[in-house]
Amino acid sequence: MKKTMIIVGAGLAGLAAALKAAKEGFDVKLISSFPSERAQSVMAEGGINAALDTQKEGDSPKQHYEDTVNAGCGLADPNAVWNMTQAAPNLVRWLHRIGVQFNTCGFDEIDLRNLGGQKKKRTAFAKSDTGKQLMTAMIDAVRQKEAEGSVERFSHHSFQTLLIHNGICLGCQIRDDYAGETLQLAGNAVIIASGGINGLFGDTTGSLANTGEVTAELFRLGIPMANLEMIQFHPTTVELGGKRMLISEAARGEGGRLFAYKNGIPWYFMEERYPEMGNLMPRDITAREIWKVSRENEVFLDMTEIPKEVTEKKLAGLINDCQTYLHKDIRKSPIPVYPGIHYFMGGIYVDEKHRTVMKNLYTAGECCAQYHGANRLGGNSLLGAIYGGMIAAQTACEEVKNQDLPEWEKETADYNEPVLKKAEKKQINEIMLSAMGVVRKEETLKNGLAQLQKIEGKVSLLGQAVIKSALERKESRGAHWREDYPERDDRNFYKTTIVQYDAEGIHVSWKEIPQRR
């Protein structure tokens, strides 16, 4: 009898997991609030990392590993990172074969560009629309499995809670957003690939359809979270319609320069302070430098010196977006930029194989804490999503293929979540943005925590866990910068932050970083 795999989320991580599980002979049930075409993965611009070395710079997976671990300030699982960076070249070549229209050079070799934190050209790209290209190819690949009958889609269905029996995950409860009906789906394994917790903050570059409610429900059920304080601010964003519009790092990778006016003269502060890598320093450093300079001077990104052939072949999507939404021609004038919340390095705690602490429950993609440590390299999110989805599915398939679902009677799941009012959502957003900024301190963190404790619901509970994690990490490391603790403290905090909820409340503890095998 065929086994059933339930996957919550239909972005890159969810599609990768579905493809892998279907190929392994599982019946896949793919759950998502929206069609894949509207997943946040579509919004990714810069590219996907792999040490292909088509530019003959002497790059290697080992150097990719070292850059990833160094950018993450040592907090990423080194074994997981090693496996990902070793697999990356073949994974990107496979994506090219299934139809991703990467920019090419030479005789159909995949072209590569620079992205922040990496001295080598390592990022494969499709102009500045890489996410769209990846999603198109992955959607087509999964649709073949749908046509064969091995993948069943449940679009417009919202995850409500897990079905748990004797501490084992045996499926999930979902709601048909059109009909309003509740369904209970039994499965041999469940993979959560629900994306980042953008809805907790509101003012982010990501999709607000990623409400964070799936992660919040798992936290309410006692599933531990890791490194929730590690929130990446992208250095270059623009305010647009109540959220942030991303100005891709690809712009700086192709020659864009950050500057502010000092005494009426352009001051290229990143090039002055970081002469080796300049505008391509890791995102945490670049975001903080822009934040500091912006307290006295507006910061601009100048792309006017980028050659026409480069903008047309490599940045066409960015040019069109800026013309459409900002009414700016970036080829003719600089644009003002400011850091905006972009990516969540922390999330559901998983081990190297993407297992959670609950049997038969796995997670992948931005919803889990894996690969990025305290700061993510540009180009590693798409890689981590696809690779992580495949590893989660591979692990699940191996572990449940010889397991039968136990005899049990489905009961009404423990789900009675009060619906947050619009004003309460806005209040939570304002509290989180105020407390968890580019630079933090104890006073604002404690004030934010006190305000959240007055609001009921699992989303507020998750917000409290984020702030408590930031309070307990009394150091500055990567994306977590404490004004009152400005030094990195490896002696006390070279560890993963673990936060868990039970009947007694929210508890923060620490877990040692695994040793590199």
XYZ file of C-alpha atoms in Angstrom:
517
model
C 0.000 0.000 0.000
C 1.372 3.401 -0.998
C 2.378 5.791 1.763
C 1.035 9.335 2.006
C 3.184 12.451 2.313
C 1.488 15.715 3.316
C 3.355 18.891 2.368
C 2.209 22.267 3.697
C 3.403 25.039 1.367
C 3.808 25.096 -2.414
C 6.795 27.405 -2.902
C 10.229 26.124 -3.906
C 10.794 24.033 -0.768
C 7.340 22.468 -0.958
C 7.592 21.749 -4.684
C 11.053 20.226 -4.283
C 9.763 17.997 -1.479
C 6.703 16.997 -3.527
C 8.834 16.102 -6.537
C 11.204 13.984 -4.456
C 8.428 12.186 -2.540
C 6.471 11.448 -5.729
C 9.573 9.997 -7.367
C 10.005 7.771 -4.309
C 6.530 6.332 -4.863
C 4.559 8.280 -2.268
C 1.105 9.731 -2.703
C 1.628 13.446 -2.110
C -0.971 15.869 -0.820
C 0.239 19.427 -1.468
C -1.471 22.027 0.720
C -1.299 25.788 0.123
C -3.368 28.910 0.731
C -2.554 30.163 -2.768
C -1.428 28.606 -6.057
C 2.312 28.109 -6.493
C 2.406 30.989 -8.961
C 1.748 33.337 -6.014
C 4.339 31.858 -3.655
C 6.981 34.178 -2.240
C 9.647 32.175 -4.093
C 8.486 33.905 -7.293
C 9.745 37.224 -5.858
C 13.401 36.162 -5.543
C 15.637 38.164 -7.862
C 19.398 37.852 -7.394
C 20.120 34.196 -8.139
C 21.080 30.810 -6.725
C 24.565 29.926 -5.500
C 26.696 27.061 -6.755
C 30.464 26.793 -7.183
C 30.278 26.041 -10.903
C 33.399 28.150 -11.582
C 32.369 28.924 -15.156
C 34.274 32.225 -14.790
C 37.536 30.313 -14.098
C 38.212 32.063 -10.770
C 39.256 28.883 -8.958
C 36.019 28.596 -6.991
C 35.041 25.377 -5.220
C 32.252 23.938 -3.023
C 34.723 24.120 -0.123
C 35.047 27.893 -0.554
C 31.253 28.172 -0.838
C 31.019 26.264 2.461
C 33.546 28.543 4.139
C 31.806 31.719 2.952
C 28.438 30.409 4.174
C 29.729 29.459 7.621
C 31.692 32.703 8.002
C 28.754 34.885 6.962
C 26.565 32.982 9.451
C 29.082 33.775 12.223
C 29.487 30.078 12.976
C 25.896 29.374 14.038
C 24.911 27.140 11.097
C 25.197 23.357 11.347
C 28.521 22.798 9.514
C 27.573 19.309 8.339
C 24.317 20.496 6.806
C 26.103 23.419 5.121
C 28.844 21.153 3.781
C 26.316 18.766 2.261
C 24.363 21.633 0.672
C 27.380 23.350 -0.876
C 28.726 20.035 -2.198
C 25.369 19.262 -3.817
C 24.837 22.767 -5.244
C 26.665 22.454 -8.627
C 24.768 19.323 -9.702
C 21.499 20.753 -8.405
C 21.851 23.940 -10.476
C 22.840 21.959 -13.570
C 19.712 19.829 -13.049
C 17.586 22.970 -12.819
C 19.084 24.129 -16.127
C 18.215 20.795 -17.734
C 14.563 20.899 -16.631
C 14.078 24.292 -18.217
C 15.353 27.134 -16.033
C 16.483 29.842 -18.453
C 19.677 30.910 -16.706
C 21.823 33.588 -18.314
C 24.593 31.805 -20.158
C 28.100 32.556 -21.389
C 30.506 30.784 -23.681
C 29.014 27.642 -25.214
C 25.825 27.393 -23.129
C 27.700 27.560 -19.817
C 25.757 29.028 -16.914
C 26.828 32.620 -16.279
C 27.652 33.684 -12.717
C 27.583 37.026 -10.878
C 28.877 38.433 -7.604
C 26.614 38.701 -4.568
C 27.451 40.014 -1.105
C 29.835 38.160 1.196
C 31.454 36.154 -1.617
C 34.737 36.973 -3.328
C 34.023 34.658 -6.262
C 31.362 34.880 -8.955
C 29.138 32.055 -7.719
C 25.527 33.073 -8.310
C 23.636 31.628 -11.287
C 20.852 33.961 -12.396
C 18.101 34.615 -14.897
C 18.420 38.370 -15.392
C 16.860 39.720 -12.163
C 13.903 37.303 -12.246
C 15.535 34.095 -11.045
C 12.705 33.148 -8.696
C 10.141 33.294 -11.505
C 12.286 31.076 -13.693
C 12.911 28.516 -10.949
C 9.260 28.389 -9.952
C 8.096 28.002 -13.565
C 10.349 24.988 -14.095
C 9.497 23.410 -10.731
C 5.756 23.955 -11.186
C 5.936 22.222 -14.582
C 7.886 19.296 -13.111
C 5.342 18.826 -10.308
C 2.416 19.147 -12.735
C 3.747 16.098 -14.556
C 3.416 14.220 -11.267
C -0.087 15.638 -10.819
C -1.023 14.340 -14.266
C 0.330 10.920 -13.300
C -1.814 10.974 -10.158
C 0.993 10.905 -7.583
C 0.501 14.541 -6.453
C -2.876 15.942 -5.377
C -3.107 19.710 -4.892
C -5.180 21.402 -2.222
C -4.887 25.035 -3.287
C -6.873 27.613 -1.312
C -6.642 25.466 1.813
C -5.225 26.835 5.067
C -3.320 24.763 7.592
C -4.998 24.798 11.006
C -3.181 22.289 13.189
C -1.417 18.926 13.345
C -3.121 15.623 14.068
C -1.118 14.098 16.912
C -1.543 10.695 18.552
C 0.724 9.549 21.405
C 3.204 12.286 20.523
C 3.459 11.229 16.864
C 2.409 13.408 13.933
C -0.173 11.523 11.879
C -1.460 14.241 9.597
C -2.991 17.674 9.743
C -6.262 19.549 9.827
C -6.876 22.051 7.038
C -9.664 24.421 6.037
C -11.098 24.974 2.562
C -10.918 28.771 2.248
C -13.669 28.776 -0.411
C -16.209 26.373 1.093
C -15.306 26.960 4.737
C -15.158 23.209 5.364
C -12.631 21.585 7.685
C -10.770 18.494 6.485
C -8.585 16.065 8.388
C -5.863 14.430 6.321
C -4.010 11.373 7.596
C -0.433 10.949 6.434
C 2.642 8.852 7.149
C 4.696 12.050 7.278
C 4.109 15.802 7.234
C 6.587 18.324 5.801
C 6.056 21.978 6.718
C 7.341 24.360 4.016
C 5.238 27.412 4.845
C 7.830 30.169 4.388
C 8.954 33.022 6.618
C 7.003 34.859 9.311
C 6.441 38.091 7.360
C 2.956 38.582 8.770
C 4.395 39.074 12.233
C 6.085 42.285 11.053
C 3.996 43.411 8.097
C 6.511 45.913 6.732
C 8.806 43.454 4.909
C 9.978 42.707 1.386
C 8.230 39.335 1.538
C 4.701 38.231 0.797
C 2.185 39.061 3.525
C 0.407 35.852 2.513
C 3.175 34.275 4.595
C 1.364 35.116 7.809
C 3.559 33.058 10.133
C 0.470 31.332 11.524
C 1.697 27.838 10.618
C 4.939 28.367 12.538
C 2.955 29.957 15.385
C 0.667 26.916 15.615
C 3.613 24.517 15.769
C 5.140 26.672 18.504
C 1.860 26.574 20.427
C 1.933 22.772 20.161
C 5.366 22.672 21.805
C 7.657 22.334 18.749
C 10.937 24.163 19.538
C 12.144 27.146 17.521
C 15.773 28.132 16.912
C 17.595 31.462 16.422
C 14.371 33.465 16.100
C 16.311 36.658 16.830
C 18.271 36.269 13.579
C 16.242 38.428 11.183
C 17.944 39.689 8.055
C 17.467 43.280 6.988
C 18.162 43.634 3.285
C 20.343 46.741 2.884
C 18.522 48.206 -0.117
C 14.748 48.480 -0.029
C 12.220 51.199 -0.822
C 8.917 51.882 0.927
C 5.989 50.973 -1.302
C 2.324 50.634 -0.351
C 2.772 49.732 3.300
C 5.613 47.258 2.737
C 9.132 47.215 1.322
C 10.133 46.817 -2.318
C 13.412 44.980 -2.774
C 16.216 46.513 -4.811
C 18.090 43.324 -5.586
C 21.650 42.768 -4.435
C 22.272 41.939 -8.078
C 22.353 45.709 -8.688
C 25.444 45.996 -6.493
C 26.819 42.738 -7.875
C 26.798 44.337 -11.330
C 28.429 47.592 -10.200
C 25.825 49.618 -8.261
C 27.376 51.929 -5.612
C 26.008 53.120 -2.279
C 26.634 56.742 -1.328
C 25.402 59.679 0.743
C 26.058 63.369 0.240
C 28.616 64.854 2.622
C 29.142 68.590 2.229
C 27.410 68.345 -1.130
C 29.844 65.716 -2.453
C 28.978 61.994 -2.956
C 30.538 59.936 -0.169
C 30.966 56.258 -1.076
C 31.070 55.115 2.533
C 31.115 51.340 1.937
C 34.098 51.619 -0.405
C 35.899 53.838 2.094
C 35.257 51.616 5.114
C 35.587 48.213 3.407
C 38.052 48.668 0.531
C 38.377 44.937 -0.246
C 34.685 44.158 -0.878
C 33.064 47.597 -0.753
C 29.373 47.464 -1.651
C 29.389 43.661 -1.539
C 30.002 43.178 2.162
C 27.636 40.685 3.854
C 24.117 41.947 4.296
C 24.211 42.383 8.068
C 27.215 44.718 7.849
C 25.894 46.674 4.853
C 22.470 47.122 6.464
C 23.998 48.446 9.690
C 26.260 50.861 7.818
C 23.300 52.256 5.857
C 21.298 52.522 9.100
C 24.120 54.468 10.765
C 24.679 56.838 7.843
C 20.918 57.369 7.385
C 20.602 58.913 10.840
C 22.233 62.026 9.403
C 22.181 61.656 5.599
C 19.885 59.989 3.097
C 21.551 57.006 1.394
C 21.298 56.404 -2.352
C 22.076 53.509 -4.670
C 23.677 54.669 -7.914
C 23.334 52.332 -10.898
C 23.866 54.949 -13.610
C 27.417 53.808 -14.365
C 26.438 50.190 -15.101
C 26.961 49.554 -18.845
C 23.840 49.390 -21.010
C 24.533 45.826 -22.161
C 24.676 44.693 -18.522
C 21.426 46.372 -17.486
C 19.605 44.982 -20.516
C 20.888 41.417 -20.198
C 21.136 41.067 -16.435
C 18.916 43.649 -14.705
C 15.950 44.051 -17.041
C 13.414 42.932 -14.428
C 14.728 45.391 -11.847
C 14.606 48.254 -14.370
C 10.999 47.429 -15.221
C 9.955 47.147 -11.552
C 11.484 50.516 -10.673
C 9.844 52.178 -13.671
C 6.452 50.589 -12.918
C 6.277 50.991 -9.151
C 8.680 53.826 -8.312
C 8.412 55.799 -11.569
C 12.217 55.935 -11.590
C 14.663 55.105 -14.360
C 17.625 53.637 -12.467
C 19.776 54.021 -15.592
C 19.497 57.799 -15.299
C 19.304 58.682 -11.602
C 20.156 57.160 -8.192
C 17.340 56.026 -5.899
C 17.073 56.421 -2.100
C 17.343 53.146 -0.154
C 16.964 51.973 3.451
C 17.232 48.545 5.146
C 14.057 46.462 5.310
C 13.168 43.104 6.858
C 13.840 40.516 4.190
C 14.583 37.018 5.487
C 14.251 34.925 8.639
C 17.324 32.815 9.357
C 15.622 31.425 12.459
C 12.511 29.271 12.593
C 11.428 25.749 13.428
C 14.317 23.798 14.943
C 15.495 20.904 12.759
C 18.511 18.647 12.674
C 20.842 18.047 9.735
C 18.237 15.811 8.043
C 15.370 18.301 8.538
C 13.720 16.312 11.326
C 11.846 18.186 14.059
C 11.630 16.834 17.609
C 8.237 15.251 16.772
C 8.244 11.888 15.030
C 7.108 12.016 11.376
C 7.220 15.833 11.276
C 9.787 17.571 9.054
C 10.304 21.129 7.822
C 12.166 22.855 4.982
C 12.699 26.296 3.492
C 12.516 29.646 5.259
C 10.171 28.374 7.985
C 12.998 26.345 9.539
C 16.387 27.323 10.980
C 18.900 25.671 8.684
C 22.019 26.590 6.648
C 22.203 30.349 7.346
C 23.181 30.786 11.001
C 23.245 34.427 12.075
C 23.294 35.903 8.542
C 22.367 34.527 5.115
C 24.483 34.930 2.006
C 22.594 36.324 -0.971
C 21.893 33.433 -3.360
C 21.726 30.814 -0.604
C 17.989 31.132 0.082
C 16.876 29.588 -3.224
C 19.542 26.917 -2.872
C 18.559 26.150 0.726
C 14.866 25.961 -0.185
C 15.237 23.490 -3.066
C 17.986 21.405 -1.488
C 16.302 21.455 1.927
C 12.950 20.398 0.472
C 14.614 17.445 -1.225
C 16.483 16.416 1.938
C 13.355 16.693 4.104
C 11.437 14.475 1.675
C 14.312 12.018 1.337
C 14.591 11.684 5.114
C 10.834 11.300 5.540
C 10.595 8.690 2.786
C 13.410 6.631 4.284
C 12.019 6.789 7.814
C 8.351 6.039 7.163
C 8.491 3.674 4.167
C 8.308 0.653 6.490
C 5.904 2.231 8.987
C 2.139 1.790 8.903
C -0.221 4.354 10.354
C -1.337 3.098 13.771
C -4.954 2.274 14.431
C -6.511 5.417 15.807
C -9.743 7.288 15.613
C -9.559 10.832 14.378
C -10.769 13.248 16.974
C -11.583 16.914 16.664
C -8.190 18.569 16.700
C -7.260 20.925 19.521
C -7.854 24.089 17.540
C -9.732 27.035 18.915
C -7.755 30.049 17.795
C -9.369 33.452 18.304
C -9.410 35.478 15.099
C -7.142 38.508 15.375
C -8.810 41.780 14.531
C -7.179 44.020 11.938
C -6.250 46.542 14.646
C -4.580 43.794 16.707
C -2.544 42.595 13.716
C -1.408 46.147 13.071
C -0.517 46.548 16.745
C 1.593 43.373 16.698
C 3.354 44.575 13.531
C 4.189 47.943 15.110
C 5.469 46.339 18.310
C 7.706 43.874 16.452
C 9.135 46.503 14.115
C 9.924 48.797 17.024
C 11.539 46.112 19.200
C 13.403 44.089 16.541
C 15.086 46.774 14.453
C 18.494 46.799 12.779
C 19.985 47.725 16.167
C 18.359 46.587 19.436
C 18.628 47.240 23.148
C 17.161 45.820 26.349
C 14.790 48.712 27.040
C 12.945 48.525 23.724
C 12.937 44.719 23.752
C 11.375 44.558 27.228
C 8.861 47.230 26.305
C 7.827 45.276 23.218
C 7.512 42.053 25.203
C 5.299 43.717 27.799
C 2.986 45.049 25.088
C 2.695 41.683 23.339
C 1.797 39.929 26.590
C -1.444 41.918 26.622
C -2.555 40.428 23.276
C -4.010 36.919 23.106
C -3.328 34.347 20.417
C -0.596 32.181 18.968
C 0.801 34.911 16.689
C 1.427 37.139 19.700
C 2.941 34.127 21.454
C 5.401 33.629 18.598
C 6.247 37.338 18.692
C 7.035 37.017 22.379
C 9.343 34.086 21.593
C 11.218 36.206 19.026
C 11.749 39.041 21.496
C 12.689 36.718 24.376
C 15.313 35.095 22.142
C 16.753 38.548 21.365
C 16.755 39.493 25.049
C 18.630 36.354 26.101
C 21.349 36.680 23.442
C 23.387 39.368 25.178
C 25.913 39.892 22.413
C 26.118 41.173 18.840
C 26.456 38.542 16.133
C 25.441 38.695 12.481
C 21.940 40.077 12.045
C 21.440 40.384 15.817
C 23.031 43.650 16.929
C 22.675 44.786 20.547
C 23.547 48.419 21.219
C 24.022 47.512 24.895
C 26.172 44.429 24.106
C 28.146 45.476 20.997
C 30.792 42.700 21.160
C 30.578 39.136 19.898
C 30.812 36.715 22.844
C 31.829 33.248 21.671
C 32.440 32.048 25.216
C 28.793 32.347 26.206
C 26.823 32.569 22.975
C 28.536 30.447 20.349
C 25.371 28.357 20.514
C 21.955 27.926 18.944
C 19.125 29.730 20.712
C 16.288 27.298 21.461
C 12.882 28.587 22.545
C 9.946 26.361 23.459
C 6.424 26.779 24.822
C 4.571 24.632 27.357
C 1.943 25.035 30.053
C 4.452 26.946 32.192
C 5.181 29.522 29.493
C 8.039 30.329 27.085
C 11.491 28.952 27.858
C 14.818 29.910 26.264
C 17.764 27.497 26.350
C 20.955 26.887 24.377
C 22.276 24.067 22.220
C 25.893 23.525 21.212
C 26.780 23.858 17.520
C 27.450 20.375 16.039
C 31.054 19.476 15.346
C 32.129 19.233 11.719
C 32.564 15.556 10.917
